[in-house]
Short mmCIF file of C-alpha atoms and ligand atoms in Angstrom, two decimals:
data_model
loop_
_atom_site.label_atom_id
_atom_site.label_comp_id
_atom_site.label_asym_id
_atom_site.label_seq_id
_atom_site.Cartn_x
_atom_site.Cartn_y
_atom_site.Cartn_z
CA MET A 432 101.75 109.75 81.19
CA ASP A 433 103.70 112.11 83.45
CA LEU A 434 104.97 115.33 81.92
CA SER A 435 108.68 116.12 82.25
CA GLU A 436 109.94 119.43 83.69
CA GLU A 437 110.82 120.50 80.16
CA GLN A 438 107.33 119.67 78.87
CA ILE A 439 105.69 121.49 81.76
CA ARG A 440 107.75 124.60 80.89
CA ARG A 441 107.15 124.37 77.16
CA TYR A 442 103.39 123.78 77.35
CA ALA A 443 102.69 125.87 80.47
CA ARG A 444 100.14 128.13 78.71
CA HIS A 445 98.16 125.06 77.63
CA ILE A 446 98.47 123.26 80.95
CA VAL A 447 97.09 126.25 82.84
CA LEU A 448 93.97 126.28 80.62
CA PRO A 449 91.06 124.46 82.30
CA GLU A 450 90.09 123.16 78.82
CA ILE A 451 93.45 121.35 78.45
CA GLY A 452 95.35 120.89 81.71
CA GLY A 453 98.15 118.38 82.22
CA GLU A 454 95.92 115.50 81.20
CA GLY A 455 94.88 117.17 77.94
CA GLN A 456 98.47 118.08 77.13
CA ALA A 457 99.47 114.45 77.70
CA ARG A 458 96.79 113.43 75.19
CA LEU A 459 98.21 115.84 72.62
CA LEU A 460 101.75 114.51 73.22
CA ALA A 461 100.56 110.95 72.63
CA ALA A 462 98.46 111.74 69.54
CA ARG A 463 99.20 110.89 65.91
CA VAL A 464 97.72 113.24 63.30
CA LEU A 465 97.95 112.94 59.51
CA VAL A 466 97.87 116.24 57.60
CA VAL A 467 96.95 115.89 53.93
CA GLY A 468 98.40 118.77 51.91
CA ALA A 469 101.21 121.06 53.06
CA GLY A 470 99.75 124.15 51.41
CA GLY A 471 97.95 127.31 52.46
CA LEU A 472 95.85 125.41 55.03
CA GLY A 473 98.46 122.83 56.00
CA SER A 474 101.08 125.50 56.71
CA PRO A 475 99.46 127.16 59.75
CA LEU A 476 97.85 123.86 60.73
CA LEU A 477 101.19 122.04 60.92
CA LEU A 478 102.93 124.94 62.64
CA TYR A 479 100.32 125.13 65.40
CA LEU A 480 100.05 121.37 65.86
CA ALA A 481 103.84 121.06 66.13
CA ALA A 482 103.96 123.99 68.55
CA ALA A 483 101.18 122.35 70.58
CA GLY A 484 103.31 119.21 70.93
CA VAL A 485 101.12 116.78 68.97
CA GLY A 486 103.39 113.74 69.26
CA THR A 487 103.43 112.45 65.70
CA LEU A 488 102.62 114.53 62.62
CA GLY A 489 102.39 112.82 59.24
CA VAL A 490 102.61 115.11 56.21
CA VAL A 491 101.26 113.99 52.82
CA ASP A 492 102.32 116.06 49.81
CA PHE A 493 103.96 115.00 46.55
CA ASP A 494 104.73 118.57 45.42
CA ARG A 495 107.78 120.81 45.58
CA VAL A 496 107.84 124.37 46.91
CA ASP A 497 107.15 126.84 44.11
CA ALA A 498 107.65 130.61 44.21
CA SER A 499 103.87 131.06 43.74
CA ASN A 500 103.27 129.15 47.03
CA LEU A 501 105.12 131.66 49.19
CA GLN A 502 102.30 134.25 49.18
CA ARG A 503 100.32 132.05 51.61
CA GLN A 504 102.25 128.88 52.52
CA VAL A 505 104.00 130.33 55.55
CA LEU A 506 105.65 127.01 56.39
CA PHE A 507 108.17 127.67 53.60
CA ASP A 508 110.71 130.39 52.96
CA THR A 509 112.26 131.59 49.73
CA ALA A 510 115.32 129.36 50.21
CA ALA A 511 113.04 126.28 50.22
CA THR A 512 111.92 126.92 46.62
CA GLY A 513 112.41 123.74 44.60
CA THR A 514 112.63 121.50 47.69
CA ALA A 515 110.11 118.69 48.30
CA LYS A 516 107.37 120.14 50.51
CA VAL A 517 107.47 117.25 52.99
CA GLU A 518 111.23 117.72 53.38
CA ALA A 519 111.02 121.51 53.83
CA ALA A 520 108.08 121.03 56.23
CA ALA A 521 109.99 118.47 58.34
CA ARG A 522 112.97 120.83 58.59
CA ARG A 523 110.89 123.83 59.69
CA LEU A 524 108.68 121.87 62.10
CA GLY A 525 111.71 120.08 63.56
CA ALA A 526 113.32 123.45 64.27
CA LEU A 527 110.10 124.68 65.89
CA ASN A 528 109.64 121.63 68.12
CA PRO A 529 112.33 118.91 67.95
CA THR A 530 110.31 116.60 70.24
CA VAL A 531 107.58 116.10 67.62
CA ARG A 532 108.03 113.11 65.30
CA ILE A 533 107.49 114.20 61.69
CA VAL A 534 106.68 111.46 59.17
CA GLU A 535 107.16 112.42 55.51
CA HIS A 536 104.77 110.94 52.93
CA PRO A 537 105.94 112.32 49.55
CA VAL A 538 103.08 110.65 47.67
CA ARG A 539 99.88 111.58 45.90
CA LEU A 540 97.02 110.34 48.08
CA GLY A 541 94.39 108.38 46.14
CA PRO A 542 91.86 105.59 46.67
CA GLU A 543 94.65 102.97 46.33
CA ASN A 544 96.83 104.19 49.23
CA ALA A 545 94.48 106.31 51.38
CA ARG A 546 93.35 103.54 53.75
CA ALA A 547 96.88 102.43 54.64
CA LEU A 548 97.94 106.05 55.21
CA VAL A 549 95.06 107.04 57.49
CA GLU A 550 95.13 103.80 59.50
CA ALA A 551 98.54 104.67 60.95
CA TYR A 552 97.07 107.78 62.62
CA ASP A 553 94.42 108.63 65.23
CA LEU A 554 92.96 111.58 63.32
CA VAL A 555 93.24 113.11 59.86
CA ALA A 556 93.16 116.78 58.82
CA ASP A 557 92.54 117.47 55.15
CA GLY A 558 93.69 120.68 53.50
CA SER A 559 94.15 119.25 50.02
CA ASP A 560 93.14 121.12 46.90
CA THR A 561 91.24 118.66 44.70
CA ILE A 562 87.83 117.04 45.08
CA GLU A 563 89.34 113.65 44.13
CA THR A 564 91.78 113.77 47.05
CA ARG A 565 89.06 114.98 49.42
CA LEU A 566 86.79 112.07 48.50
CA ALA A 567 89.62 109.55 48.85
CA VAL A 568 90.61 110.92 52.28
CA HIS A 569 86.99 111.04 53.45
CA ASP A 570 86.12 107.52 52.31
CA ALA A 571 89.29 106.07 53.85
CA CYS A 572 88.59 107.81 57.18
CA LEU A 573 84.99 106.57 57.20
CA ALA A 574 86.11 103.00 56.46
CA ALA A 575 88.96 103.07 58.97
CA GLY A 576 86.94 104.81 61.71
CA ARG A 577 89.12 107.90 61.95
CA PRO A 578 87.77 111.42 62.63
CA LEU A 579 88.43 113.86 59.77
CA VAL A 580 88.76 117.62 60.22
CA SER A 581 88.29 119.08 56.77
CA ALA A 582 89.01 122.65 55.67
CA ALA A 583 88.81 124.36 52.29
CA VAL A 584 89.51 127.83 50.98
CA GLN A 585 88.82 129.43 47.63
CA GLY A 586 89.22 133.04 46.70
CA THR A 587 88.29 134.92 49.86
CA ASP A 588 85.94 132.28 51.34
CA GLY A 589 86.58 129.29 53.57
CA GLN A 590 84.73 126.23 54.89
CA LEU A 591 85.43 123.94 57.82
CA THR A 592 83.75 120.89 59.32
CA THR A 593 84.54 117.62 61.10
CA PHE A 594 83.37 114.21 59.90
CA LYS A 595 82.81 111.34 62.34
CA ALA A 596 80.12 109.39 60.47
CA HIS A 597 81.78 106.12 61.56
CA LEU A 598 80.26 106.77 65.00
CA GLY A 599 76.78 106.38 63.52
CA PRO A 600 73.86 108.84 63.72
CA PRO A 601 73.61 111.79 64.06
CA HIS A 602 77.05 112.36 62.47
CA PRO A 603 76.82 113.16 58.74
CA CYS A 604 79.38 112.15 56.10
CA LEU A 605 80.72 114.22 53.21
CA ARG A 606 78.09 112.89 50.83
CA CYS A 607 75.27 113.75 53.25
CA LEU A 608 76.59 117.30 52.80
CA PHE A 609 77.37 117.13 49.06
CA PRO A 610 75.33 114.24 47.58
CA GLU A 611 76.82 114.74 44.13
CA PRO A 612 80.39 116.00 44.25
CA PRO A 613 81.20 118.21 41.25
CA PRO A 614 82.85 116.35 38.38
CA ARG A 615 86.60 116.47 37.95
CA GLY A 616 87.71 119.89 36.74
CA ALA A 617 84.33 121.53 37.42
CA LEU A 618 85.72 123.65 40.24
CA PRO A 619 88.39 126.24 39.48
CA SER A 620 91.80 125.39 40.91
CA CYS A 621 93.64 127.60 43.34
CA ALA A 622 95.77 128.83 40.42
CA GLN A 623 92.65 129.77 38.43
CA ALA A 624 90.53 131.25 41.22
CA GLY A 625 93.27 132.74 43.39
CA VAL A 626 93.31 132.71 47.18
CA LEU A 627 93.70 135.45 49.77
CA GLY A 628 96.78 134.38 51.75
CA PRO A 629 95.58 135.23 55.27
CA ALA A 630 92.11 133.77 54.54
CA ALA A 631 93.88 130.41 54.09
CA GLY A 632 95.74 131.20 57.33
CA VAL A 633 92.46 131.81 59.21
CA MET A 634 91.02 128.52 57.98
CA GLY A 635 94.21 126.56 58.79
CA CYS A 636 94.22 128.03 62.31
CA LEU A 637 90.52 127.21 62.83
CA GLN A 638 91.31 123.70 61.61
CA ALA A 639 94.15 123.41 64.16
CA VAL A 640 91.72 124.41 66.91
CA GLU A 641 89.24 121.71 65.85
CA VAL A 642 92.01 119.07 65.63
CA ILE A 643 93.11 119.88 69.18
CA LYS A 644 89.48 119.74 70.39
CA GLU A 645 88.96 116.32 68.79
CA LEU A 646 92.19 115.05 70.39
CA LEU A 647 91.08 116.33 73.79
CA GLY A 648 87.68 114.67 73.36
CA PRO A 649 84.57 115.45 75.42
CA PRO A 650 83.66 117.78 77.00
CA ALA A 651 85.36 119.78 74.17
CA PRO A 652 82.54 120.28 71.64
CA SER A 653 82.93 118.76 68.16
CA LEU A 654 82.19 120.52 64.89
CA SER A 655 80.63 117.33 63.47
CA GLY A 656 77.20 118.27 62.14
CA THR A 657 78.14 121.91 61.64
CA LEU A 658 79.62 123.60 58.59
CA LEU A 659 81.54 126.75 59.47
CA LEU A 660 81.66 129.34 56.66
CA TYR A 661 84.15 132.20 56.58
CA ASP A 662 83.69 135.26 54.39
CA ALA A 663 86.92 137.25 54.62
CA MET A 664 85.67 140.33 52.77
CA ALA A 665 82.55 140.66 54.95
CA ALA A 666 84.54 139.61 58.06
CA ARG A 667 81.83 137.06 58.83
CA LEU A 668 81.74 133.56 60.29
CA ASP A 669 78.48 131.64 59.84
CA ARG A 670 77.41 128.20 61.03
CA LEU A 671 75.17 125.84 59.07
CA ALA A 672 73.68 122.68 60.57
CA VAL A 673 74.48 119.60 58.48
CA ARG A 674 72.13 116.66 58.91
CA ARG A 675 72.84 113.00 58.35
CA ASP A 676 70.87 111.97 55.26
CA PRO A 677 68.97 108.71 55.83
CA ALA A 678 69.08 108.12 52.06
CA CYS A 679 72.80 108.92 51.75
CA ALA A 680 74.66 106.79 49.20
CA GLY A 681 78.02 107.72 50.69
CA GLY A 682 78.55 104.69 52.90
CA CYS A 683 77.63 106.31 56.20
CA ARG A 684 74.56 104.04 56.39
CA ARG A 685 76.85 101.01 56.53
CA ALA A 686 79.16 102.60 59.09
CA ALA A 687 78.36 101.45 62.59
CA ALA A 688 79.54 102.55 65.98
CA ALA A 689 81.51 99.28 66.12
CA THR A 690 84.44 100.96 64.37
CA ALA A 691 84.63 103.76 66.93
CA ARG A 692 87.90 103.93 68.81
CA PRO A 693 89.28 106.35 71.34
CA ILE A 694 91.95 108.79 70.23
CA ALA A 695 95.41 108.23 71.69
ZN1 LIG B 2139 76.26 110.18 54.44
#
């Protein structure tokens, strides 16, 4: 894919990077990424992916913009209050980069529709706020052979990792990491626990970096097998190795490299 004059001007600061170059930018332009949740994580994530020229961005969110979102969900402004998040997101992202195709999915993602949603994309980024949605996204990505870049934030702490267990060992799956997910309602919601706005911004930006690295592919290193922990109050980033569990009941044992497919 040859870049146009306009694309070369727009993405010049990427193209000049040895880690991206013209070839890497062409990969980003051809890529299709599904973002689950247009919230505190999805806001910076979507803004940076649209700015980077990721060709197709799907946005899954059934919610409407609420005044209490505006403290951290920088994708939305006060005038968007009451508007469907996917609609407000499409408007803002379209203004930022009109060449990106935005696909609105104003639905609640669950086990019944997750597979069909993720299959239409090369890669999925999850910034949703419930364990049920996270499990549904993860299981659909594992079954469909799609890489998943997963971020979470609560209070003043954040977590980030990438799942590619469909490629086989040594990549772990979500249940290798958390063998028994907490039961429904066991974790406090964002409304109950609160969230430091810019801490969500940091995690959404780190997630955007990992999405771009996955789209570029090797030699860009992958975060699969590593859990990145952010402690905003201590200003610390820590890395934990996550191992694939040979006794995992999460389906990664059945996943074979046969479902692997190149991105874009
Ligand atoms: Zn597993």
